[in-house]
Amino acid sequence: MKPFSGLSEAEAAARLHAEGHNELPQPDRRTPFHIAIEVLREPMLALLLVGGIVYLALGDLKEAIILVAFATMSIVITVVQETRTERVLEALRDLTSPRALVVRDGERKRIAGRDVVRGDLVVLSEGDRVPADAILLRCSDLQADESMLTGESLPVRKVAWDDRTTSVPQRPGGDDLPQVFSGSLVVRGSGLAEVIAVGAQSEIGKIGQSLANLETEPPRLQAQTRRVVRLFAVFGGGVSVLAVLLYGIMRGGWLDAVLAGIALGMSMLPEEFPVVLTVFMAMGAWRISLARVLTRRAAAIETLGSATILCTDKTGTLTENRMTIVELRLKDGNVFRPQDGAEMPPQFHDISECGLLASAPEPFDPMERAFHTLARERLTEASYRHPHWKLVHAYGLRPDLLAVTHIWQTDGDRREYLVATKGAPEAIAGLCRLSVADRTMLTQSIDAMASAGLRVLGVARATHAGPHWPASPRELGFEFLGLVGLADPLRASVVEAVHECRSAGIKAVMITGDYPATANAIAYQAGLARGELVTGEQLDELSEAELAGRMRTASVFARISPNQKLRIVNAYKGHGEVVAMTGDGVNDAPSLKAAHIGIAMGGRGTDVAREASAIVLLDDDFGSIIKAIRLGRRIYDNLRKAMGFIFAVHIPIAGLALLPLVFGLPLLFGPIHIAFLEMVIDPVCSLVFEAETEEDDVMRRPPRSPDEPLFSRRLVAWSLLQGLLAFVVVGAIFVAALRWGMPVPEVRALTFFSLIVVIVSLILVNRSFSASLLTARRRPNRSLAAVLAAVAVILALTLLWPFANQLFSFGPLHADDLALTLGAGLVALLVLEMLKPLLRPRLQSRSRPTEPLAMDQTAKPTAR
């Protein structure tokens, strides 16, 4: 093969067949069928469906239809929500393969990026996306943005491979390497590179492959709920068997005994738990989507509410991932900061204009874009555009002279040219031949700006008589104009978001691939609490025990590689922390998947990062994380209220099903009554809790303890108290009605109505753990009025509609009977409201104890 003639088409086809396409393995898309299968794996929902099938086998068609209908409804709710989420993710992906310009058979050809093979010669120019890992054979002032792989916002210089450069493939990041990497963007210059790795063998592919070996954290709530289900199943099954034996021995009707046992078992099994849990998670995902936050796994919202550590990337997450000029410093020491909003003084016009002239007219480099933005906003149109000026010669960036020099013809009729240059301050100082004293002052200014996390460039100008250009800019006589400080600006919402994190007891930690000075400056601006700065080099020297110790005091990790990010996340998890990890680059994907909650950026984020995450911020707003945390805590609080309410309601239902069996009284409830109560009343009433606004202190209390069960002892005790009181009140009405000689159908209707009114009272009591009924009444809840109206309509239908009346075996009720049911509800409401202030401190979620990881709530990190 001739030099630089590239592969032949036959060789390329053979390698494509042998090694496969240049693309990452795509995870299978979750279809509605797959989502439905995942839902059916939930033990609670499977129990619900099995219950319906059993009733169908026993010939109880009505009960079977009710159970299966509500099971199907809960499946549909989940499938619709999750399918909508997957569609949004599909819309986020760029399905078109990027194009690549390659040399094959000595000719340049434009092909799909997925068809690039190892050994191809790729032609790179400004604005090109590198299609595969490659070695540069030729290079002209080439710079690449590798932020998606390294997290560094600044582009890096590239050099051509030769005997002086290593032939061993290097990792992304750092200047003057001969390698370019798949997914990086050429922001300046051009080059010719030979592909050395494609697809899964590239650096970006290795990160993607590592995700397959990481297990996603299972939702804690799911595990806790499964334990509750097992407990209910064992206890309910035992009581049901006992009831069958008791009924059969005492009354002799074994078939009736089996039916009574089934009804009792239904009353004690939590059929409504999966419905309520599904509704809460689906509604929570819908609510948070209104804030431009996409929930890929709804259960992650609840877990986010218990997060104790928020590990955040810097570039594109805390910052805007764009360079901005934040400081101009003249050679006499005068400083101008554009972000202050003041008008630019005239003496700063020259440095701004020359910085613009030393930049490409149509820039890709983010720093050169910053010069264009500053000139457009601060200079006159004539000074910014120079419509009659012509760029006649340029000196590119070279390893031995880190400066870019442009020569402009300012007037078509004259042979006088303006020369503008910008670059590394040391290089510009050398071009200007500064004295020792001037260099000392320059060094002091550079150090001051660098300590603030700024990327510092020097700017100078010269004139040339032309039209013959010297071989090097060093032959020109430059005048030093000053220094320019650039930075990736902080997002507007970050400071407030970090403050809210700290007030909520969440420690925010920055993990970045950028330089320590830059990372520390951003941490100071963002308001991260004071702590140590640990570099990747220091991290490699730490044992696991030493790393655990540094975790307690560190708040910034700089120059961190992807595998080190993963190690940091795992170290926090090993310490017992609940870790949320934010990021947008491919380098963030392993740690996003390993964290309890992975939060990816949807706008700037990569496909790999989004696939590995549980939550995607569609607008890339860091402040949206706080909205998600607030909603997560609200959902968990409201879920505890709903589950506590359902637990309390089960007690009178089960008690009224068991009471006639024990004392030989007429049976009150059959399977249809139990199914109606649990599959209609309870889930509908639970919607009230889902719509409840958050408690006043939701973001002023520490995260809940990660090992706190959903059904804590305190909550169970409170639910037992409510349930026993409801059972006593309704049971007393049942027994008294029988003694009064009321017909059994009327007793059944009276008891059923009294139970439902008492259930409504329990709804009002459980609306808030921290507020009284009068206080909670002032908090808006549109669902409450709708639910109360629905309950009234249902009761009226069961009493007045002949078909429903016969189905439930109800007798007629009179005005005094209805007054008695209302009185039962009022008694339960007043007694429980009087007890709530005494029990309120015990009803709050148990917060995790204060740990050494908790940090100073007001201090900011000192500059290093």
CSV table of N, CA, C and O in Angstrom, one decimal, residues 526-565:
chain,number,residue,atom,x,y,z
A,526,ALA,N,-19.9,28.2,43.5
A,526,ALA,CA,-21.1,27.5,43.7
A,526,ALA,C,-21.6,27.5,45.1
A,526,ALA,O,-22.8,27.2,45.4
A,527,GLY,N,-20.7,27.7,46.1
A,527,GLY,CA,-21.1,27.7,47.5
A,527,GLY,C,-20.9,26.3,48.1
A,527,GLY,O,-21.6,26.1,49.2
A,528,LEU,N,-20.1,25.4,47.5
A,528,LEU,CA,-19.9,24.2,48.2
A,528,LEU,C,-19.2,24.4,49.5
A,528,LEU,O,-18.4,25.3,49.7
A,529,ALA,N,-19.6,23.6,50.5
A,529,ALA,CA,-19.0,23.7,51.8
A,529,ALA,C,-17.5,23.5,51.8
A,529,ALA,O,-17.0,22.8,51.0
A,530,ARG,N,-16.9,24.1,52.8
A,530,ARG,CA,-15.4,23.9,52.9
A,530,ARG,C,-15.0,22.5,53.1
A,530,ARG,O,-15.6,21.8,53.9
A,531,GLY,N,-14.0,22.1,52.4
A,531,GLY,CA,-13.5,20.7,52.5
A,531,GLY,C,-12.2,20.6,51.7
A,531,GLY,O,-11.7,21.5,51.1
A,532,GLU,N,-11.6,19.4,51.8
A,532,GLU,CA,-10.4,19.1,51.1
A,532,GLU,C,-10.6,19.0,49.6
A,532,GLU,O,-11.6,18.6,49.1
A,533,LEU,N,-9.5,19.2,48.9
A,533,LEU,CA,-9.5,18.9,47.4
A,533,LEU,C,-8.5,17.8,47.2
A,533,LEU,O,-7.4,17.8,47.7
A,534,VAL,N,-9.0,16.7,46.6
A,534,VAL,CA,-8.3,15.5,46.3
A,534,VAL,C,-8.1,15.3,44.8
A,534,VAL,O,-9.1,15.4,44.1
A,535,THR,N,-6.9,15.1,44.4
A,535,THR,CA,-6.6,15.0,42.9
A,535,THR,C,-6.6,13.5,42.6
A,535,THR,O,-6.5,12.6,43.5
A,536,GLY,N,-6.8,13.2,41.3
A,536,GLY,CA,-6.7,11.8,40.9
A,536,GLY,C,-5.4,11.1,41.2
A,536,GLY,O,-5.4,9.9,41.5
A,537,GLU,N,-4.3,11.8,41.1
A,537,GLU,CA,-3.0,11.3,41.4
A,537,GLU,C,-3.0,10.9,42.9
A,537,GLU,O,-2.5,9.8,43.3
A,538,GLN,N,-3.5,11.7,43.8
A,538,GLN,CA,-3.5,11.4,45.2
A,538,GLN,C,-4.5,10.2,45.5
A,538,GLN,O,-4.2,9.4,46.3
A,539,LEU,N,-5.6,10.2,44.7
A,539,LEU,CA,-6.5,9.1,44.9
A,539,LEU,C,-5.9,7.8,44.7
A,539,LEU,O,-6.2,6.8,45.4
A,540,ASP,N,-5.1,7.7,43.6
A,540,ASP,CA,-4.5,6.4,43.3
A,540,ASP,C,-3.6,5.9,44.4
A,540,ASP,O,-3.3,4.7,44.5
A,541,GLU,N,-3.0,6.8,45.2
A,541,GLU,CA,-2.1,6.4,46.2
A,541,GLU,C,-2.8,6.0,47.5
A,541,GLU,O,-2.2,5.5,48.4
A,542,LEU,N,-4.1,6.2,47.6
A,542,LEU,CA,-4.9,5.9,48.8
A,542,LEU,C,-5.4,4.5,48.8
A,542,LEU,O,-5.9,4.0,47.8
A,543,SER,N,-5.3,3.8,49.9
A,543,SER,CA,-5.9,2.5,50.1
A,543,SER,C,-7.4,2.7,50.3
A,543,SER,O,-7.8,3.9,50.5
A,544,GLU,N,-8.1,1.6,50.4
A,544,GLU,CA,-9.6,1.8,50.6
A,544,GLU,C,-9.9,2.4,51.9
A,544,GLU,O,-10.8,3.2,52.1
A,545,ALA,N,-9.1,2.0,53.0
A,545,ALA,CA,-9.3,2.5,54.3
A,545,ALA,C,-9.0,4.0,54.3
A,545,ALA,O,-9.7,4.8,54.9
A,546,GLU,N,-7.9,4.4,53.7
A,546,GLU,CA,-7.5,5.8,53.6
A,546,GLU,C,-8.5,6.6,52.9
A,546,GLU,O,-8.8,7.8,53.2
A,547,LEU,N,-9.0,6.1,51.8
A,547,LEU,CA,-10.0,6.8,51.0
A,547,LEU,C,-11.3,7.0,51.8
A,547,LEU,O,-11.9,8.1,51.7
A,548,ALA,N,-11.7,6.0,52.6
A,548,ALA,CA,-12.9,6.2,53.4
A,548,ALA,C,-12.7,7.3,54.4
A,548,ALA,O,-13.6,8.1,54.7
A,549,GLY,N,-11.4,7.5,54.9
A,549,GLY,CA,-11.2,8.6,55.8
A,549,GLY,C,-11.2,10.0,55.1
A,549,GLY,O,-11.7,10.9,55.7
A,550,ARG,N,-10.7,10.0,53.9
A,550,ARG,CA,-10.7,11.3,53.1
A,550,ARG,C,-12.1,11.7,52.7
A,550,ARG,O,-12.4,12.9,52.5
A,551,MET,N,-13.0,10.7,52.5
A,551,MET,CA,-14.4,11.0,52.1
A,551,MET,C,-15.1,11.9,53.1
A,551,MET,O,-15.9,12.7,52.8
A,552,ARG,N,-14.7,11.8,54.4
A,552,ARG,CA,-15.3,12.6,55.4
A,552,ARG,C,-15.1,14.1,55.3
A,552,ARG,O,-15.9,14.9,55.7
A,553,THR,N,-14.0,14.4,54.7
A,553,THR,CA,-13.6,15.8,54.7
A,553,THR,C,-13.5,16.4,53.3
A,553,THR,O,-13.4,17.6,53.1
A,554,ALA,N,-13.4,15.6,52.2
A,554,ALA,CA,-13.3,16.0,50.9
A,554,ALA,C,-14.6,16.6,50.3
A,554,ALA,O,-15.7,16.1,50.6
A,555,SER,N,-14.5,17.7,49.6
A,555,SER,CA,-15.6,18.3,48.9
A,555,SER,C,-15.4,18.5,47.4
A,555,SER,O,-16.3,18.7,46.7
A,556,VAL,N,-14.1,18.4,46.9
A,556,VAL,CA,-13.8,18.5,45.5
A,556,VAL,C,-12.8,17.5,45.1
A,556,VAL,O,-11.8,17.3,45.8
A,557,PHE,N,-13.1,16.8,44.0
A,557,PHE,CA,-12.2,15.8,43.5
A,557,PHE,C,-11.8,16.3,42.1
A,557,PHE,O,-12.7,16.4,41.2
A,558,ALA,N,-10.6,16.5,41.8
A,558,ALA,CA,-10.1,17.1,40.5
A,558,ALA,C,-9.2,16.2,39.8
A,558,ALA,O,-8.5,15.3,40.4
A,559,ARG,N,-9.1,16.3,38.4
A,559,ARG,CA,-8.3,15.5,37.6
A,559,ARG,C,-8.6,14.0,37.8
A,559,ARG,O,-7.8,13.1,38.0
A,560,ILE,N,-9.9,13.7,37.8
A,560,ILE,CA,-10.4,12.4,38.1
A,560,ILE,C,-10.8,11.6,36.8
A,560,ILE,O,-11.5,12.2,35.9
A,561,SER,N,-10.3,10.4,36.7
A,561,SER,CA,-10.6,9.6,35.5
A,561,SER,C,-11.9,8.8,35.7
A,561,SER,O,-12.4,8.7,36.9
A,562,PRO,N,-12.6,8.2,34.7
A,562,PRO,CA,-13.8,7.5,34.8
A,562,PRO,C,-13.8,6.4,35.9
A,562,PRO,O,-14.7,6.3,36.7
A,563,ASN,N,-12.7,5.6,35.9
A,563,ASN,CA,-12.7,4.5,36.9
A,563,ASN,C,-12.5,5.0,38.3
A,563,ASN,O,-13.0,4.4,39.2
A,564,GLN,N,-11.9,6.2,38.4
A,564,GLN,CA,-11.8,6.8,39.7
A,564,GLN,C,-13.1,7.4,40.2
A,564,GLN,O,-13.5,7.3,41.4
A,565,LYS,N,-13.9,7.9,39.3
A,565,LYS,CA,-15.3,8.3,39.6
A,565,LYS,C,-16.1,7.2,40.2
A,565,LYS,O,-16.8,7.3,41.2
